[in-house]
Coordinates of C-alpha atoms in Angstrom, one line a residue:
X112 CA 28.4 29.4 4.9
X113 CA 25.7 27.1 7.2
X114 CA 25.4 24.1 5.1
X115 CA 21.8 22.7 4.4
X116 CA 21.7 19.5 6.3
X117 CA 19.5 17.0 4.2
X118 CA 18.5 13.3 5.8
X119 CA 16.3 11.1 4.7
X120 CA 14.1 8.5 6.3
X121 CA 12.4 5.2 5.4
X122 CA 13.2 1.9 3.6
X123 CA 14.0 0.4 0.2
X124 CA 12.5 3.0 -1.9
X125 CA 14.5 6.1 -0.4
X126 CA 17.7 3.7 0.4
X127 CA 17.8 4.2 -3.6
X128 CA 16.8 0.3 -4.8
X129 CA 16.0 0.7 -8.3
X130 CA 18.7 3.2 -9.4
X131 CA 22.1 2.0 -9.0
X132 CA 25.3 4.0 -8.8
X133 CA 29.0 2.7 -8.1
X134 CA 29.2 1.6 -4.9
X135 CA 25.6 0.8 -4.3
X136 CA 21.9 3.2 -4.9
X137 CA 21.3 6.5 -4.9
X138 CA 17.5 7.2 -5.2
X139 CA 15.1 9.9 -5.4
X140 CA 16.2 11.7 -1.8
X141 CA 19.8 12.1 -2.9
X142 CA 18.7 13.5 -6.3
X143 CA 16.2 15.7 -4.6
X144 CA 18.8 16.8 -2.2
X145 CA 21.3 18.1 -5.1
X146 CA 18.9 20.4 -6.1
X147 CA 17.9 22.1 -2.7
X148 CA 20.5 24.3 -3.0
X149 CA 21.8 26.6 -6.0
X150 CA 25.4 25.0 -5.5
X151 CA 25.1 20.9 -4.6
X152 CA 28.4 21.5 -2.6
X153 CA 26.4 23.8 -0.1
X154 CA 23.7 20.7 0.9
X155 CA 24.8 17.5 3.8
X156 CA 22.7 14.8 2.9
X157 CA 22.2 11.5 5.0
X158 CA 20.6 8.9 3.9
X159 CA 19.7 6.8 7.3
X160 CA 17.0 4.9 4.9
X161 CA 17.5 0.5 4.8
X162 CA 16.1 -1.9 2.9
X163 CA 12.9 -3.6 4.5
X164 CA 12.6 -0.9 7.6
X165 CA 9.5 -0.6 8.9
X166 CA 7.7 2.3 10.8
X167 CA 8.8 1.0 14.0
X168 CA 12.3 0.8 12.8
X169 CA 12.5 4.4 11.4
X170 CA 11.3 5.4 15.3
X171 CA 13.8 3.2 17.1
X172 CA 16.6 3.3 15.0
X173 CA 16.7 5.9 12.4
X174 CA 14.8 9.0 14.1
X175 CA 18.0 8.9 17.1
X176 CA 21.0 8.9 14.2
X177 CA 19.0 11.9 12.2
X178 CA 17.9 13.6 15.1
X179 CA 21.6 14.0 16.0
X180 CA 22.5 15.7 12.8
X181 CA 19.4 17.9 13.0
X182 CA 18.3 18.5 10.0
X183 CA 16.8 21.7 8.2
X184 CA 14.6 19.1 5.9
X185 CA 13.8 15.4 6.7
X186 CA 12.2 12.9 4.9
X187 CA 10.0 10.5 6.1
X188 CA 8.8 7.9 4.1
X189 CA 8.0 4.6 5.1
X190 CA 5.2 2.0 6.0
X191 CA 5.1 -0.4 2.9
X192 CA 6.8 -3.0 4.5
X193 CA 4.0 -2.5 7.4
X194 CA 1.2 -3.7 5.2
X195 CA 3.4 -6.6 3.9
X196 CA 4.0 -8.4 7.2
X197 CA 1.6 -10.8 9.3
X198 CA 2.2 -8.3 12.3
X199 CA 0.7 -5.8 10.6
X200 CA -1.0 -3.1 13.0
X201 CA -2.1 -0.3 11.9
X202 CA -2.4 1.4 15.2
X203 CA 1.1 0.6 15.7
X204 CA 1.6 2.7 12.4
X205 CA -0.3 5.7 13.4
X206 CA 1.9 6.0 16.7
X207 CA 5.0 5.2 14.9
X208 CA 4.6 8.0 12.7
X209 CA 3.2 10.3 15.3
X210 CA 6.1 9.8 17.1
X211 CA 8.8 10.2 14.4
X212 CA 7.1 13.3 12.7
X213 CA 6.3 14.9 16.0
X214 CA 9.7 14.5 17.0
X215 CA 11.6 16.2 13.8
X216 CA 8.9 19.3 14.0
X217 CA 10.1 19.9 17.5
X218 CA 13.7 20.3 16.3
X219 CA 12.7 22.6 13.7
X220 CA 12.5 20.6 10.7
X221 CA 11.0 20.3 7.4
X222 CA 8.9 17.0 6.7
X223 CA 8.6 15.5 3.4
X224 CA 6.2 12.8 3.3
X225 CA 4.2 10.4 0.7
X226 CA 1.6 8.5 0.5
X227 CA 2.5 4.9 -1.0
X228 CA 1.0 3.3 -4.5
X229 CA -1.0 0.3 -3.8
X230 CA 1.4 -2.8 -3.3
X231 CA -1.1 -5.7 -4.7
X232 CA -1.8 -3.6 -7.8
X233 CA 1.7 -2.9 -8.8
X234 CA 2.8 -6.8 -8.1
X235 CA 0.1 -7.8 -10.0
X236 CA -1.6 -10.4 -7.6
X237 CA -4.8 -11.9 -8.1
X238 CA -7.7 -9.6 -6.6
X239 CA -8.3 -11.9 -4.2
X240 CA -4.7 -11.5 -2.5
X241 CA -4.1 -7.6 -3.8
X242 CA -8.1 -6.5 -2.2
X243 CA -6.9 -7.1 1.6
X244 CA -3.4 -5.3 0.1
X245 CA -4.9 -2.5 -0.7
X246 CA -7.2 -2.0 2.3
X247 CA -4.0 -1.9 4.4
X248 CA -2.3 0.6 2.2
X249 CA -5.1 2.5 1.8
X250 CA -5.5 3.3 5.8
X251 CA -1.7 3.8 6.0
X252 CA -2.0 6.8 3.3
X253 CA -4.8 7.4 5.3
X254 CA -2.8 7.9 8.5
X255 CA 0.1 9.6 6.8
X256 CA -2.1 12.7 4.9
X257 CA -3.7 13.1 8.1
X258 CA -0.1 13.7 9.9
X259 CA 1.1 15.1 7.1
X260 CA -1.7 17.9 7.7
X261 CA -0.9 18.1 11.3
X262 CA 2.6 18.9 11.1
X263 CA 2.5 21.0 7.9
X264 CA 4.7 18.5 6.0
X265 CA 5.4 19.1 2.2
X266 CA 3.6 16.4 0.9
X267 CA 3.3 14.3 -2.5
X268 CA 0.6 12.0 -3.5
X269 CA 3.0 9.8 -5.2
X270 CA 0.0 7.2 -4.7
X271 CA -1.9 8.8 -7.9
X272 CA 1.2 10.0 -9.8
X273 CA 0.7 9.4 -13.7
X274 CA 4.1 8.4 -13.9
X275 CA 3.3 4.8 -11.6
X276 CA 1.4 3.3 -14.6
X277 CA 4.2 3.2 -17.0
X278 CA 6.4 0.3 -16.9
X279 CA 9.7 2.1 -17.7
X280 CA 9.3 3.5 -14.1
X281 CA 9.4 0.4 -12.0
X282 CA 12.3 -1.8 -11.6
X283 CA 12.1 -5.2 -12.6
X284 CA 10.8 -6.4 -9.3
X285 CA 7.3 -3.9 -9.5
X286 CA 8.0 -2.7 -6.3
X287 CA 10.9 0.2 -6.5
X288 CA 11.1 2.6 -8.7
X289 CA 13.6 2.5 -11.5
X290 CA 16.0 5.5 -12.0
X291 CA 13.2 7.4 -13.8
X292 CA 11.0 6.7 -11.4
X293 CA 13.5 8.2 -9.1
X294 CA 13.9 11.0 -11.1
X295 CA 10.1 11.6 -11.6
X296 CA 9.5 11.4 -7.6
X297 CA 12.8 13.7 -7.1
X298 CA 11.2 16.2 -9.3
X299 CA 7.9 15.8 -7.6
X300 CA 8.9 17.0 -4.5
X301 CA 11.3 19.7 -6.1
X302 CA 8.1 21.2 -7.4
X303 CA 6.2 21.5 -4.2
X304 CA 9.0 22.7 -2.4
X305 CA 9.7 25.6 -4.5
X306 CA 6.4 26.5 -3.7
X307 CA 7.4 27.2 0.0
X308 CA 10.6 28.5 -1.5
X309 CA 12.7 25.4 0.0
X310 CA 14.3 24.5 -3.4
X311 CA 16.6 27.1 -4.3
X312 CA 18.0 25.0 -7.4
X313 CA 17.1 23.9 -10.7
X314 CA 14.3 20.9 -10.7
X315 CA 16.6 17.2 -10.8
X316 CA 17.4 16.4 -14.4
X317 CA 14.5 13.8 -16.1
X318 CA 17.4 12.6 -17.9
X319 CA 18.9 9.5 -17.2
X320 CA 22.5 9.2 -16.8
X321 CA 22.3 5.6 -15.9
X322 CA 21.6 2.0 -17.9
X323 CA 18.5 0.2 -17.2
X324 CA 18.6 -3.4 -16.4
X325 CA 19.5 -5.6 -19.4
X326 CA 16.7 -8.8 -19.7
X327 CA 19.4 -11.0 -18.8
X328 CA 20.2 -9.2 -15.4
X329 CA 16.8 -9.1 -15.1
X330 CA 15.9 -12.8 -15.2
X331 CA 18.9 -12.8 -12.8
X332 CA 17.6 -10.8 -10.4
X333 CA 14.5 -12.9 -10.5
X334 CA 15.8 -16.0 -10.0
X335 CA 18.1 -15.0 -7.0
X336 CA 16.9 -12.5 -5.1
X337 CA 13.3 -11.8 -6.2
X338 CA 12.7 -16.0 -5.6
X339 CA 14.0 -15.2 -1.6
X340 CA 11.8 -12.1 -1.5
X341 CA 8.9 -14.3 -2.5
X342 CA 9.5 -17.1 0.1
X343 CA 9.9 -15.2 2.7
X344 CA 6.6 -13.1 2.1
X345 CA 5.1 -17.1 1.3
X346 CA 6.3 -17.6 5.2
X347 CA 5.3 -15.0 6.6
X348 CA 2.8 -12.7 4.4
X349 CA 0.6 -15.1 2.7
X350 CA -0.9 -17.0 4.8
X351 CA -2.2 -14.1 6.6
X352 CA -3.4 -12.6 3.2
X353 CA -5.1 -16.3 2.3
X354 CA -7.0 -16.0 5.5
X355 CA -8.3 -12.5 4.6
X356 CA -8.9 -13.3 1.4
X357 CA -11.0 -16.7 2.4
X358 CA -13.0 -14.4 4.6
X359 CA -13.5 -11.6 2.4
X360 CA -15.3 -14.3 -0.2
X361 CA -17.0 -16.7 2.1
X362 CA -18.6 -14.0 3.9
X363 CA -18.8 -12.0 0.8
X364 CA -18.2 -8.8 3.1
X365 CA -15.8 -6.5 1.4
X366 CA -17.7 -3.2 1.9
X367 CA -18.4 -4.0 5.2
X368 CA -14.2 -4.7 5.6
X369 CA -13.5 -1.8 4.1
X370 CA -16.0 0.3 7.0
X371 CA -14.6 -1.8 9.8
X372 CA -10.8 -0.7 8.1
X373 CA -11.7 3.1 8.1
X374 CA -13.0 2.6 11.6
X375 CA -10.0 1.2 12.9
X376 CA -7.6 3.9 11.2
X377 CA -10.3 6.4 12.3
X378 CA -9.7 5.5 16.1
X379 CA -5.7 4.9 15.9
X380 CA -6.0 8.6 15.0
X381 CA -8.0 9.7 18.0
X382 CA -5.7 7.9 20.5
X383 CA -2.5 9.7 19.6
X384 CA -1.4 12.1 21.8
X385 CA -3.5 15.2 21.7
X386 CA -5.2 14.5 18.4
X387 CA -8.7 15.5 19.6
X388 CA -7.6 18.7 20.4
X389 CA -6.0 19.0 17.2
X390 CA -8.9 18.0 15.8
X391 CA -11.3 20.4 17.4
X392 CA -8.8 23.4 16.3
X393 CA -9.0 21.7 12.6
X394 CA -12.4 21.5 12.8
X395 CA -13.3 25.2 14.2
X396 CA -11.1 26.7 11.3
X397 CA -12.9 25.1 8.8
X398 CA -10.1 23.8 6.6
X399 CA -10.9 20.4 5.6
X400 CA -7.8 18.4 5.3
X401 CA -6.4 17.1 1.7
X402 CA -7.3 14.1 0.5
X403 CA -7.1 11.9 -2.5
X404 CA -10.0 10.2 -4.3
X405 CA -8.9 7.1 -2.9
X406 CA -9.1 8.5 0.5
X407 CA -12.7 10.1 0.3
X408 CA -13.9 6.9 -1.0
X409 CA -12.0 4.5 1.6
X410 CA -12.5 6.7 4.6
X411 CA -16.2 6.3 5.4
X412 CA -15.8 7.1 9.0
X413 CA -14.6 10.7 10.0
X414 CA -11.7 11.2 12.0
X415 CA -13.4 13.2 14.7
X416 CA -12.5 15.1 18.3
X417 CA -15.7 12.8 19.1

């Protein structure tokens, strides 16, 4: 029997960080993958996933090592850490993606993809800090549902899931899942693809089989590695989002970032490779693409053959 061959791609939240097994994570991909097929024993799943990737590192690194196991179904999830660096570059992004995406269709694969829950807001940082935050994760998820339409991946708006607003979801550090959260975004993507008549197994358990955190490991994880994480963004991050935010309220011009925002995802979009055509074909069938409320609002400017 051809085993279904199962990878997934990304960073912290598909390398499992949040929902610890013996011997390190497992995560939503690997609960999702037990469930593709009516016997777990008949599905090869890879996690090629690390902690902190970025879009550019799923391309260079992780796209060659899952490329060489092709395959039937691929995940793809990644461009958090994008929005959280200085370098951030959101035409960078948009070819990144392009490029990985692109490149797993050709081989035949299934994409699963996501758009990502608004980093600022689930951190809790003041507006001032979380508004430039959220412009930048708003034109990623922008980016990714327009890809996502172009290359017919099974998608998931985990960004407007009902499940992100309840606290027993999230790890202690805000920003990866914990193993319900897991477990809620594993069944997420179970349900759309049975749809397409991809999952041939029972939806993953919403059962935990795991402990959460105690308070005291917690507080430990706060004070060890949640202090580095913070430093390091402090180094790197914040002064860029000091800067934005200093801008954003001296100029008092936040509508007018968010246009200039839409523009720029609007024209990363038009210089990939053969999007105008793409758009053009889009455009004569008359099938708007999917997008959440978050995206209709944020996305002033078309993306457009033009």
């Amino acid at each position: 029997m051809t085993l279904l061959r199962v990878s997934a791609l990304g960073d912290s939240l598909t390398e499992g960080l949040g929902d610890p097994v013996a011997g390190g994570w497992r995560g939503w991909a690997a609960l999702l993958a037990q469930s593709l097929a009516a016997d777990p024993a008949d599905v090869a799943f890879t996690n090629h996933a690390t902690s902190g990737a970025q879009t550019a590192d799923v391309l260079l690194r992780q796209l060659p090592e899952a490329r060489g196991q092709r395959p039937h179904v691929a995940a793809v999830i990644v461009g958090g850490n994008d929005t959280l660096r200085a370098t951030y570059d959101i035409q960078a992004v948009a070819r990144h993606l392009d490029t990985t995406l692109g490149s797993l269709v050709e081989d035949g694969t299934v994409l699963l993809t996501a758009c990502l829950p608004d980093p600022g807001r689930m951190l809790g940082l003041p507006s001032a800090l979380a508004r430039p935050l959220g412009r930048r994760m708003r034109s990623v998820n922008t980016v990714v549902h327009a890809l996502s339409e172009r290359y017919d991946a099974v998608h998931v708006h985990a960004a407007e899931e009902p499940w992100l607003f309840d606290p027993v979801m999230w790890s202690v550090d805000r920003l990866h899942p914990s193993e319900r959260g897991h477990r809620a975004l594993a069944r997420a993507f179970h349900r759309e693809l049975a749809v397409r008549g991809i999952a041939m197994g029972p939806e993953p358990d919403d059962r935990t089989d795991g402990m959460a955190p105690s308070r005291t490991a917690q507080v430990l994880w706060m004070a060890t590695k949640g202090t580095r994480w913070v430093l390091d963004r402090c180094t790197d991050l914040l002064p860029d989002l000091l800067r934005l935010a200093a801008a954003e309220r001296r100029e008092n011009r936040a509508e007018q970032l968010d246009r200039e925002a839409a523009e720029r995802t609007a024209s990363a979009l038009r210089a990939l490779p053969g999007w105008r055509e793409h758009a053009a074909a889009h455009a004569a069938g008359g099938i708007a693409p999917r997008r959440s409320t978050a995206d209709r609002a944020f996305v002033e400017t078309e993306v457009s053959p033009a």
